[in-house]
mmCIF file of C-alpha atoms in Angstrom:
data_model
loop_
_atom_site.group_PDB
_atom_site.id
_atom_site.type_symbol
_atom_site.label_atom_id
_atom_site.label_comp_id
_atom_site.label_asym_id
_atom_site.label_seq_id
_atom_site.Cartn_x
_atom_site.Cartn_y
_atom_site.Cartn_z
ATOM 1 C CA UNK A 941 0.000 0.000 0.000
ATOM 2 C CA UNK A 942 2.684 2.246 1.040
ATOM 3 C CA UNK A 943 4.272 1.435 -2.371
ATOM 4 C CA UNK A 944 1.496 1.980 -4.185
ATOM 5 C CA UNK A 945 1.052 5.325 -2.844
ATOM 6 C CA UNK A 946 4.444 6.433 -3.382
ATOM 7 C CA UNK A 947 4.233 5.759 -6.893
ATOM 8 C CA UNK A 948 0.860 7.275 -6.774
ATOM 9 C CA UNK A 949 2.212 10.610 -5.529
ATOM 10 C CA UNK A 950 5.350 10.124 -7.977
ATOM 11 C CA UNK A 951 2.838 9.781 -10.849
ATOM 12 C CA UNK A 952 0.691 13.069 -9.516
ATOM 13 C CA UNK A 953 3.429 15.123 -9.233
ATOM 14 C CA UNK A 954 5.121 14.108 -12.344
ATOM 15 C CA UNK A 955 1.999 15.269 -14.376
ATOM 16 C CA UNK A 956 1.822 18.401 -11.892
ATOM 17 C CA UNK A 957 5.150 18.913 -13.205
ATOM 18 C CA UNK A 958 4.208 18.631 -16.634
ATOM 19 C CA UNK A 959 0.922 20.320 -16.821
ATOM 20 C CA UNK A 960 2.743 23.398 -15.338
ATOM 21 C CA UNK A 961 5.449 23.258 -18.368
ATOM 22 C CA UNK A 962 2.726 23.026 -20.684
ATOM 23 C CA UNK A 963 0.757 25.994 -18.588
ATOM 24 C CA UNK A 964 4.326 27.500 -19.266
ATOM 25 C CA UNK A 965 4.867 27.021 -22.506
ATOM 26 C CA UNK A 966 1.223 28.153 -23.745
ATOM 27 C CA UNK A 967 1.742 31.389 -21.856
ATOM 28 C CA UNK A 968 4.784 32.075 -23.392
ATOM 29 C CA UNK A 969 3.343 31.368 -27.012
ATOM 30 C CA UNK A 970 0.276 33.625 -25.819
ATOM 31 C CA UNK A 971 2.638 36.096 -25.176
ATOM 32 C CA UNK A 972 4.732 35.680 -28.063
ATOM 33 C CA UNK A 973 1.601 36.107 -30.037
ATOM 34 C CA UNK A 974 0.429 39.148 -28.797
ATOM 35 C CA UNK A 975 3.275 40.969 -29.400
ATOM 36 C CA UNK A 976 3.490 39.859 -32.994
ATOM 37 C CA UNK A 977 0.105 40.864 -33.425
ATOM 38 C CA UNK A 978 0.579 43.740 -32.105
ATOM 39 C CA UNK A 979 3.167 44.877 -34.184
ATOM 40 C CA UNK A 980 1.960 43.321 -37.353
ATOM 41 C CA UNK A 981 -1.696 45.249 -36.567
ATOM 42 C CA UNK A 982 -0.570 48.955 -35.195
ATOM 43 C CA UNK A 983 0.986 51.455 -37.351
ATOM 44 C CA UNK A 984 0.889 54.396 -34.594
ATOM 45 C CA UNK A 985 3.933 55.979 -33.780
ATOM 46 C CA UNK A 986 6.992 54.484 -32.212
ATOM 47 C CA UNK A 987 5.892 55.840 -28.934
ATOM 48 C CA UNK A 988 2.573 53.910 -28.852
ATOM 49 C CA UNK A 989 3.804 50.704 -29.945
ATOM 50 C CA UNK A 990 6.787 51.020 -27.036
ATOM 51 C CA UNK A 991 3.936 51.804 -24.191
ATOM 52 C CA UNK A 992 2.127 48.903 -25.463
ATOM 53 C CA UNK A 993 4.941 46.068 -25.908
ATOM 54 C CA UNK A 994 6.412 47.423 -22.489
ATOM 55 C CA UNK A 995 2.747 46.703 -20.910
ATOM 56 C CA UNK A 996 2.639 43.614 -22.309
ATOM 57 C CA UNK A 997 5.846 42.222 -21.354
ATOM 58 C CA UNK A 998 5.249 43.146 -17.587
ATOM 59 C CA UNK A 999 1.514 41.706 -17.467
ATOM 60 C CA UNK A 1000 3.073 38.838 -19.067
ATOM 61 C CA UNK A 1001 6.504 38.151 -17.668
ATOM 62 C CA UNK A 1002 6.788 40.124 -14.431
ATOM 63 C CA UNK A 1003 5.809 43.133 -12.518
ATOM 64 C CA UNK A 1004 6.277 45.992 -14.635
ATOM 65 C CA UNK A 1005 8.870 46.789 -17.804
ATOM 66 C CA UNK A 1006 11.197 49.190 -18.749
ATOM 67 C CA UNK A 1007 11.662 50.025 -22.386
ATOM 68 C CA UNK A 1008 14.593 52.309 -23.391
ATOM 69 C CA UNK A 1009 14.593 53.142 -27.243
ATOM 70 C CA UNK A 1010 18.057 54.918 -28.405
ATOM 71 C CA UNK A 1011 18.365 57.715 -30.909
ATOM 72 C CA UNK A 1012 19.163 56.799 -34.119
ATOM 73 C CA UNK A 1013 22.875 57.152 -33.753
ATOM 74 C CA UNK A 1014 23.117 55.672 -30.351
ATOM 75 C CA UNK A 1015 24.463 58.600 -28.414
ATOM 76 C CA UNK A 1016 21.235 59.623 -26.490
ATOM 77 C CA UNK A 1017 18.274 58.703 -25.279
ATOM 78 C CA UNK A 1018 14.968 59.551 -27.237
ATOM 79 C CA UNK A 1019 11.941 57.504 -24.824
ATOM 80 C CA UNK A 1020 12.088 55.956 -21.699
ATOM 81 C CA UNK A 1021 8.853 54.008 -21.305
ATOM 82 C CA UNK A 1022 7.538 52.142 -18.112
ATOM 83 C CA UNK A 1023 5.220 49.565 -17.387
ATOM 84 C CA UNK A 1024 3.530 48.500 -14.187
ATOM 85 C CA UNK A 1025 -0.099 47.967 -12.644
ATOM 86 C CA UNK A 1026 0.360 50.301 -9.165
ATOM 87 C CA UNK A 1027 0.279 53.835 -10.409
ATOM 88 C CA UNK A 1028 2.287 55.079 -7.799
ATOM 89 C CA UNK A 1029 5.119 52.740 -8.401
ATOM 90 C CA UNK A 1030 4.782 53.168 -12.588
ATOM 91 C CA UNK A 1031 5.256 56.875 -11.401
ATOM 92 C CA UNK A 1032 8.428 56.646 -9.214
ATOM 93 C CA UNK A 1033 9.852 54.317 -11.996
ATOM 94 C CA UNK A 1034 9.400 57.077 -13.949
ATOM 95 C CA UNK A 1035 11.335 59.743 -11.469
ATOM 96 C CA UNK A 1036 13.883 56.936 -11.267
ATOM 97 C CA UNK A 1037 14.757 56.775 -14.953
ATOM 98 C CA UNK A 1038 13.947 60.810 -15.408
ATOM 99 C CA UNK A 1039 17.069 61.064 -13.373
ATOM 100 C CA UNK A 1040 19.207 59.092 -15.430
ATOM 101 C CA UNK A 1041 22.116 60.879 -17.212
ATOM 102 C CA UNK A 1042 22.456 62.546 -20.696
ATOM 103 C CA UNK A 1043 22.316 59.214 -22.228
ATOM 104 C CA UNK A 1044 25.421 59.063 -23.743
ATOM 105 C CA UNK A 1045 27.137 55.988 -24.553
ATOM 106 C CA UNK A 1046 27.898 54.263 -21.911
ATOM 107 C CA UNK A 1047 31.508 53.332 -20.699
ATOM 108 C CA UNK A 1048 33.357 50.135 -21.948
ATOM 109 C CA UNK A 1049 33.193 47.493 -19.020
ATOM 110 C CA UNK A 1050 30.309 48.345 -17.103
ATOM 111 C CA UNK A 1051 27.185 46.189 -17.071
ATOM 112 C CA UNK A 1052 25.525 48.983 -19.523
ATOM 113 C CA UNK A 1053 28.101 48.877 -21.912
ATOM 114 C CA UNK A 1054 27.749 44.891 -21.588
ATOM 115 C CA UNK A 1055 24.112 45.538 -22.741
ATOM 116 C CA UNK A 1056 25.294 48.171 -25.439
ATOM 117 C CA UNK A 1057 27.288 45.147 -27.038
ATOM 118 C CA UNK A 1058 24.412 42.953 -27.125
ATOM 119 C CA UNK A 1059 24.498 41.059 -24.196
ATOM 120 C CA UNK A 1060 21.914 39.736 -22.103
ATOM 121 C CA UNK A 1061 21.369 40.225 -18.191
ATOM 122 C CA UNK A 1062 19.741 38.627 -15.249
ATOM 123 C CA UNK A 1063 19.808 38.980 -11.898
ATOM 124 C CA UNK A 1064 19.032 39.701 -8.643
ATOM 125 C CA UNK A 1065 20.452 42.522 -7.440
ATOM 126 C CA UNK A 1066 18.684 46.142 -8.028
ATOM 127 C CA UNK A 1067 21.671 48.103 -8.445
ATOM 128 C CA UNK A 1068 23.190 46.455 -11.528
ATOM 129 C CA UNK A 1069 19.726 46.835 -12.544
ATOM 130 C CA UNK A 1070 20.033 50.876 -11.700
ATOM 131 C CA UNK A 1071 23.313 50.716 -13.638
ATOM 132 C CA UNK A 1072 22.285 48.934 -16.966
ATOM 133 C CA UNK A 1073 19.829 52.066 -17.039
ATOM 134 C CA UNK A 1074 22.585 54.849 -16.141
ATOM 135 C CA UNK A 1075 20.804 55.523 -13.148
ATOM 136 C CA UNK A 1076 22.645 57.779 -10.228
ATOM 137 C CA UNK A 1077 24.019 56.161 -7.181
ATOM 138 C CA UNK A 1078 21.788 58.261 -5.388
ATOM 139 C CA UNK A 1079 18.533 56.502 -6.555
ATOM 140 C CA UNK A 1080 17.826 53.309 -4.585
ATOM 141 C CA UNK A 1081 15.955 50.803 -6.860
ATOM 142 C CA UNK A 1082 15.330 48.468 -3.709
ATOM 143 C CA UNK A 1083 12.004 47.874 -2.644
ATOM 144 C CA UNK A 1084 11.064 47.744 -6.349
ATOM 145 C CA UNK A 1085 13.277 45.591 -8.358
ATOM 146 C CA UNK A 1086 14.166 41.956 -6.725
ATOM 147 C CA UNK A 1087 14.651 40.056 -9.547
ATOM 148 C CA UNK A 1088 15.137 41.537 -13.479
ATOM 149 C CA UNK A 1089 16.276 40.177 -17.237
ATOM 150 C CA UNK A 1090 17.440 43.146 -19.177
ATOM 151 C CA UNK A 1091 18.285 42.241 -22.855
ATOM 152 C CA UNK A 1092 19.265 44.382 -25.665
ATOM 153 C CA UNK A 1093 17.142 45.334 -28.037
ATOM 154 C CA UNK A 1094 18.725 45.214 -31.153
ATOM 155 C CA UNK A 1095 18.583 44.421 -35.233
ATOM 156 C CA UNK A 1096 20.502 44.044 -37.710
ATOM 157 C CA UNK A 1097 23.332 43.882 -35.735
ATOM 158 C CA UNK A 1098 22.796 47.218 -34.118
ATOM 159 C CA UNK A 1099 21.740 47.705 -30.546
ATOM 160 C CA UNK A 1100 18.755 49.957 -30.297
ATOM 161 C CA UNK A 1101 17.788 50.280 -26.928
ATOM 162 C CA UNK A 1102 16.982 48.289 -23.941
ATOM 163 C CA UNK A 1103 14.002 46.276 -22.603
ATOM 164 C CA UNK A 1104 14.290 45.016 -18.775
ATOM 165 C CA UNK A 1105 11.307 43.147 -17.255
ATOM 166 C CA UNK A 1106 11.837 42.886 -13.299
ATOM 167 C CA UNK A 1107 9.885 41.550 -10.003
ATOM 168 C CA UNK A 1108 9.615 42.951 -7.231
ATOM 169 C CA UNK A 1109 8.953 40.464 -4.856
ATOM 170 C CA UNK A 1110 12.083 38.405 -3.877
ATOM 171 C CA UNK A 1111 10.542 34.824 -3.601
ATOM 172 C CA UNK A 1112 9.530 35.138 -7.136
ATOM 173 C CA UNK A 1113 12.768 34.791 -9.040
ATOM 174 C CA UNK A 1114 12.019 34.563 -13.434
ATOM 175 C CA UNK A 1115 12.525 30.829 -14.237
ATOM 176 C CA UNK A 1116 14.879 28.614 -16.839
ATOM 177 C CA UNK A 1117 13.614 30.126 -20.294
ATOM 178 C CA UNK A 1118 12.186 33.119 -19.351
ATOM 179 C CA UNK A 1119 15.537 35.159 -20.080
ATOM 180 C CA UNK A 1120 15.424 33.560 -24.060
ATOM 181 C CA UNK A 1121 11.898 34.802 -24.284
ATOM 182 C CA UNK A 1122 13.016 38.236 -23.029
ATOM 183 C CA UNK A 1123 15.509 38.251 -25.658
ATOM 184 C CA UNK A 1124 12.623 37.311 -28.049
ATOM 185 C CA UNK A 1125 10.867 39.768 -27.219
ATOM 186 C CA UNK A 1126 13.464 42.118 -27.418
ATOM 187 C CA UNK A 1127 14.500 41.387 -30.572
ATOM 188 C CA UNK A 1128 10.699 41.752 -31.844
ATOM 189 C CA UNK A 1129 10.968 45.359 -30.694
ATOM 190 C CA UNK A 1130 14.070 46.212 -32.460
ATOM 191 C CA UNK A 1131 12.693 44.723 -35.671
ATOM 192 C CA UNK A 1132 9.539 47.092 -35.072
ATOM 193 C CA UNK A 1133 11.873 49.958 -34.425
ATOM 194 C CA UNK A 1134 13.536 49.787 -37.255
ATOM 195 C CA UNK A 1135 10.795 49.273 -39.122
ATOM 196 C CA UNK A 1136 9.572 52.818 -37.930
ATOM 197 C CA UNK A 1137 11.921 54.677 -38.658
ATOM 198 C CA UNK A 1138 12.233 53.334 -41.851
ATOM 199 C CA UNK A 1139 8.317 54.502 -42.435
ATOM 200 C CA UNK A 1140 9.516 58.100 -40.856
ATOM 201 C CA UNK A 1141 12.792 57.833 -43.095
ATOM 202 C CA UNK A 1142 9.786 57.188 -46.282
ATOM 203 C CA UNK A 1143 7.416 59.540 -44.950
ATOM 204 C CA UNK A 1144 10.014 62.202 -45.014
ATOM 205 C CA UNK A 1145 11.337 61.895 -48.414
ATOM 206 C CA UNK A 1146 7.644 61.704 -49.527
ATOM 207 C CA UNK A 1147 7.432 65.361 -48.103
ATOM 208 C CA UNK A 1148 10.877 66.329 -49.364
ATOM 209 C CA UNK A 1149 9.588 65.297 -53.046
ATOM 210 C CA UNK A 1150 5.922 66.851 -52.569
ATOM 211 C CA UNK A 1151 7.682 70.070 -51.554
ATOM 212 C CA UNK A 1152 10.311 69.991 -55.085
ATOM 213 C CA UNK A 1153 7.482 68.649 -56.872
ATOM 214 C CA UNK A 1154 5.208 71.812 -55.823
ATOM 215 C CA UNK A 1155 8.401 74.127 -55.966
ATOM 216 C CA UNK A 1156 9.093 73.063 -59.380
ATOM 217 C CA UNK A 1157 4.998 73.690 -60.096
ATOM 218 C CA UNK A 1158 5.743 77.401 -58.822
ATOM 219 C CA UNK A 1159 8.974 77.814 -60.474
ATOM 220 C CA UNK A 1160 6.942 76.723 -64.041
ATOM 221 C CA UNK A 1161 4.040 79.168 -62.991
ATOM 222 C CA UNK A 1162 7.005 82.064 -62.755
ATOM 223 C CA UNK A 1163 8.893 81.057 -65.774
ATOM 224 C CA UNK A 1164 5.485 80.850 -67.474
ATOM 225 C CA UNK A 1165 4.205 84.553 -66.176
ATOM 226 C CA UNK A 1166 7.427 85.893 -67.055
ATOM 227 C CA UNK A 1167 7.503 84.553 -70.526
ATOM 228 C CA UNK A 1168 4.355 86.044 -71.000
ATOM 229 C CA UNK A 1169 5.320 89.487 -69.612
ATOM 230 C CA UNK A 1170 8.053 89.462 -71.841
ATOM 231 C CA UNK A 1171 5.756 88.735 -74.892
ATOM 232 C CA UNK A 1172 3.609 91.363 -73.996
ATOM 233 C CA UNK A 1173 6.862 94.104 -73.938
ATOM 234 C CA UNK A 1174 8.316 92.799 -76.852
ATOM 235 C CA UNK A 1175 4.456 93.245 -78.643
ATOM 236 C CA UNK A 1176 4.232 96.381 -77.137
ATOM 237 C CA UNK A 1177 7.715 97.652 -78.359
ATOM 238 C CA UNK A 1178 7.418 96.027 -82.151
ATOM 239 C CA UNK A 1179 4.249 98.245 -82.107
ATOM 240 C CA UNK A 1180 5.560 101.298 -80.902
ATOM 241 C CA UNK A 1181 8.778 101.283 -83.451
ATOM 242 C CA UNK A 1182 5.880 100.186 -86.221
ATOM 243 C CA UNK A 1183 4.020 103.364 -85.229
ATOM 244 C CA UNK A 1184 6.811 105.752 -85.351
ATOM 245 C CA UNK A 1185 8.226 104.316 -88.469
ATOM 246 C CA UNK A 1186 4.903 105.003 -90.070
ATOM 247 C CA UNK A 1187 4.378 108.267 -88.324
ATOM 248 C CA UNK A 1188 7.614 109.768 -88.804
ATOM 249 C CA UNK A 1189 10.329 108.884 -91.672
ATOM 250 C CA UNK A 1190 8.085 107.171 -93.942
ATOM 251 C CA UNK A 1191 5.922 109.963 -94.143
ATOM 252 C CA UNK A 1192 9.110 112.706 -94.593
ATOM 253 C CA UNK A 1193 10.235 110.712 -97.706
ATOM 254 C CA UNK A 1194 6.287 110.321 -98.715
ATOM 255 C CA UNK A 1195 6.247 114.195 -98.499
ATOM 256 C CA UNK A 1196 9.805 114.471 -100.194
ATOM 257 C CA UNK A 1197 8.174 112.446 -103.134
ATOM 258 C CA UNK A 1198 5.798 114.594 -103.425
ATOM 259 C CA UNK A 1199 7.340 117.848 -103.661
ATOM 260 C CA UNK A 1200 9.752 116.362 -106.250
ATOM 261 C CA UNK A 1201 6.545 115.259 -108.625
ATOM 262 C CA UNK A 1202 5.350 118.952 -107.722
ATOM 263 C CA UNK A 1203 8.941 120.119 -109.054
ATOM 264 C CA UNK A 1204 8.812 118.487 -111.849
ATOM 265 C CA UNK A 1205 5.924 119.688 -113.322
ATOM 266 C CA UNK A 1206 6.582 123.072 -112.890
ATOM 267 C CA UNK A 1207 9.729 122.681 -114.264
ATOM 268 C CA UNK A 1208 11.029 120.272 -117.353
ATOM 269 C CA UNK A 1209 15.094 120.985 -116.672
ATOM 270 C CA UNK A 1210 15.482 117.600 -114.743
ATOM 271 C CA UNK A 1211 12.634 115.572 -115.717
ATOM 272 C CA UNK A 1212 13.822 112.469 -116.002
ATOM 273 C CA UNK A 1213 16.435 112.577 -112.811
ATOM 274 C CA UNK A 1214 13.267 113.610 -110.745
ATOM 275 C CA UNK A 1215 11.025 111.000 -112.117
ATOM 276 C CA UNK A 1216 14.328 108.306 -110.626
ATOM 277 C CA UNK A 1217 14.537 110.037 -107.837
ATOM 278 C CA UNK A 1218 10.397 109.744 -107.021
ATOM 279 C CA UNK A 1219 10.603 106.131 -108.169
ATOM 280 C CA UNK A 1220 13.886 105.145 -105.647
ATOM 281 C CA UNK A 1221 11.536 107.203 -102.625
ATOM 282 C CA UNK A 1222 8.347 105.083 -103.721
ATOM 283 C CA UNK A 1223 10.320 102.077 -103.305
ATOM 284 C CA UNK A 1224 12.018 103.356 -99.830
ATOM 285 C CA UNK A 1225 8.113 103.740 -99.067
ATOM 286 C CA UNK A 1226 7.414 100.339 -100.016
ATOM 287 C CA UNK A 1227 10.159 98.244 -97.954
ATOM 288 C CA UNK A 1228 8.717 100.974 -95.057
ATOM 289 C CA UNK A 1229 5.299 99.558 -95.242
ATOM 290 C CA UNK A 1230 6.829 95.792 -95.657
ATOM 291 C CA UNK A 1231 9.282 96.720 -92.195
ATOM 292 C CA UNK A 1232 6.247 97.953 -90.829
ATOM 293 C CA UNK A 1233 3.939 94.633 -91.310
ATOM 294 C CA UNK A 1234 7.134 92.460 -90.231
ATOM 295 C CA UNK A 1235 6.756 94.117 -86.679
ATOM 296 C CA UNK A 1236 3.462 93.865 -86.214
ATOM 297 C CA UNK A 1237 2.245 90.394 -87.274
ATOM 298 C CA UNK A 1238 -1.272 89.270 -86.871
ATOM 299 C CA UNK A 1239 -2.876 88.601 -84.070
ATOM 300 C CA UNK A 1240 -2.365 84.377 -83.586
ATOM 301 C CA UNK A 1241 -4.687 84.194 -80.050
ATOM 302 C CA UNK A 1242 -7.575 83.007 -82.343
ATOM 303 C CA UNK A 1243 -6.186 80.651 -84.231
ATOM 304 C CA UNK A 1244 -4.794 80.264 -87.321
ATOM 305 C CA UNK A 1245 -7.518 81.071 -89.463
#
């Protein structure tokens, strides 16, 4: 009997056992899935998507999140986001990270430059925790942080930021896997990042090429005015110089013509030289009138019939 119930027990807790790996294992898949679709389903900015994931990854893995996205160029900080259900803790987290340091890169050898060569972290100790996130040795992280994984969040072989999940209570240490899925997770992020940026990156040479494409439009609307003004003046002055052709020489060697015909009636003593002389004015007339027509052409607005 005794046997039998040791076996019995061995039996029950060896499915206990089991059923708690498989509890395990679908909550990590759940998790896994939500984040994928909710980066495959929300195209809001960068800062949504890192509240959300960072909310997430605490209701899923711990106690609350931290979620440190790095400028483009790595040499600053551009969003710290935290996670966590007691609103007076999410907002201390928050004094405790708003008094973090310039968020410049951080030195070679320390546990945050471990993380800003890719590395992965996990621990117990809160102050390694305060140091991953360039905290001041003035802030105490105790009380708060017990237990944390902090892995980098990186892609394409670049780290982008951080994401630390962390307990608070101290009997509650993260268990054999949970540091991979972390680094899952992680890695999700930085593929999302990127993928942001690269939209911003689009979105911004869209508006670079609306704004040549429209300055171009306005540089044709100028080019087009001005052609027209200077149409309009060069009308304008073939019309004036056609006018005072007409009104001036033409009609001094019209009048000269004239008073030579008069001349030679009157008078027979040159007759014939007069007579060539009227004849070369009426042709000076003539290629007048023809000068005259060549600057002012016909009007062409109407067609050309």
């Amino acid at each position: 009997v005794l046997t039998h119930a040791d076996i019995t027990e061995s039996v029950y807790s060896r499915r206990t056992a089991e059923a708690a790996l498989a509890a395990s294992a679908q909550a990590r898949t759940v998790l896994l899935r939500r984040i994928s679709d909710l980066l495959a389903t929300d195209r809001g900015s960068l800062l949504a998507k890192a509240e959300q994931i960072a909310e997430v990854a605490a209701a899923g893995l711990g106690d609350g999140a931290l979620l440190r996205i790095m400028t483009a160029d790595g040499l600053s900080v551009e969003s710290d986001t935290v996670a966590h259900p007691d609103p007076v803790l999410r907002a201390t987290l928050k004094a405790l990270v708003g008094t973090s340091v310039d968020g410049s890169a951080p030195p070679r050898g320390s546990a945050a430059g471990t993380i800003g060569n890719g590395t992965l972290l996990a621990g117990s100790d809160p102050w390694m925790w305060a140091e991953i996130h360039r905290l001041p040795g003035a802030v105490s992280p105790e009380g708060i942080v017990a237990h944390f994984i902090a892995a980098p969040v990186r892609h394409a072989g670049q780290v982008l930021g951080i994401l630390s999940v962390f307990r608070a209570a101290p009997d509650k240490p993260f268990v054999a896997g949970d540091e991979d899925l972390v680094q899952v997770l992680a890695d999700r992020v930085g593929a999302a990042i990127d993928e942001s940026r690269m939209q911003e990156w689009l979105e911004q040479q869209r508006r670079e090429r609306q704004a040549i494409t429209g300055r171009l439009l306005q540089l044709t609307t100028e080019q087009r005015e001005l052609l027209d003004q200077l149409s309009e003046v060069e009308e304008r002055e073939r019309v004036l110089l056609a006018e005072a052709i007409h009104d001036d020489p033409m009609q001094l060697v019209i009048a000269v013509a004239m008073r030579l015909e008069i001349m030679g009636l009157k008078s027979n003593a040159f007759g014939d030289e007069i007579g060539e002389l009227v004849d070369l004015l009426e042709s000076a007339v003539e290629r007048l009138r023809t000068l005259i027509t060549a600057l002012s052409p016909p009007d062409l607005a109407g067609g050309l019939g």
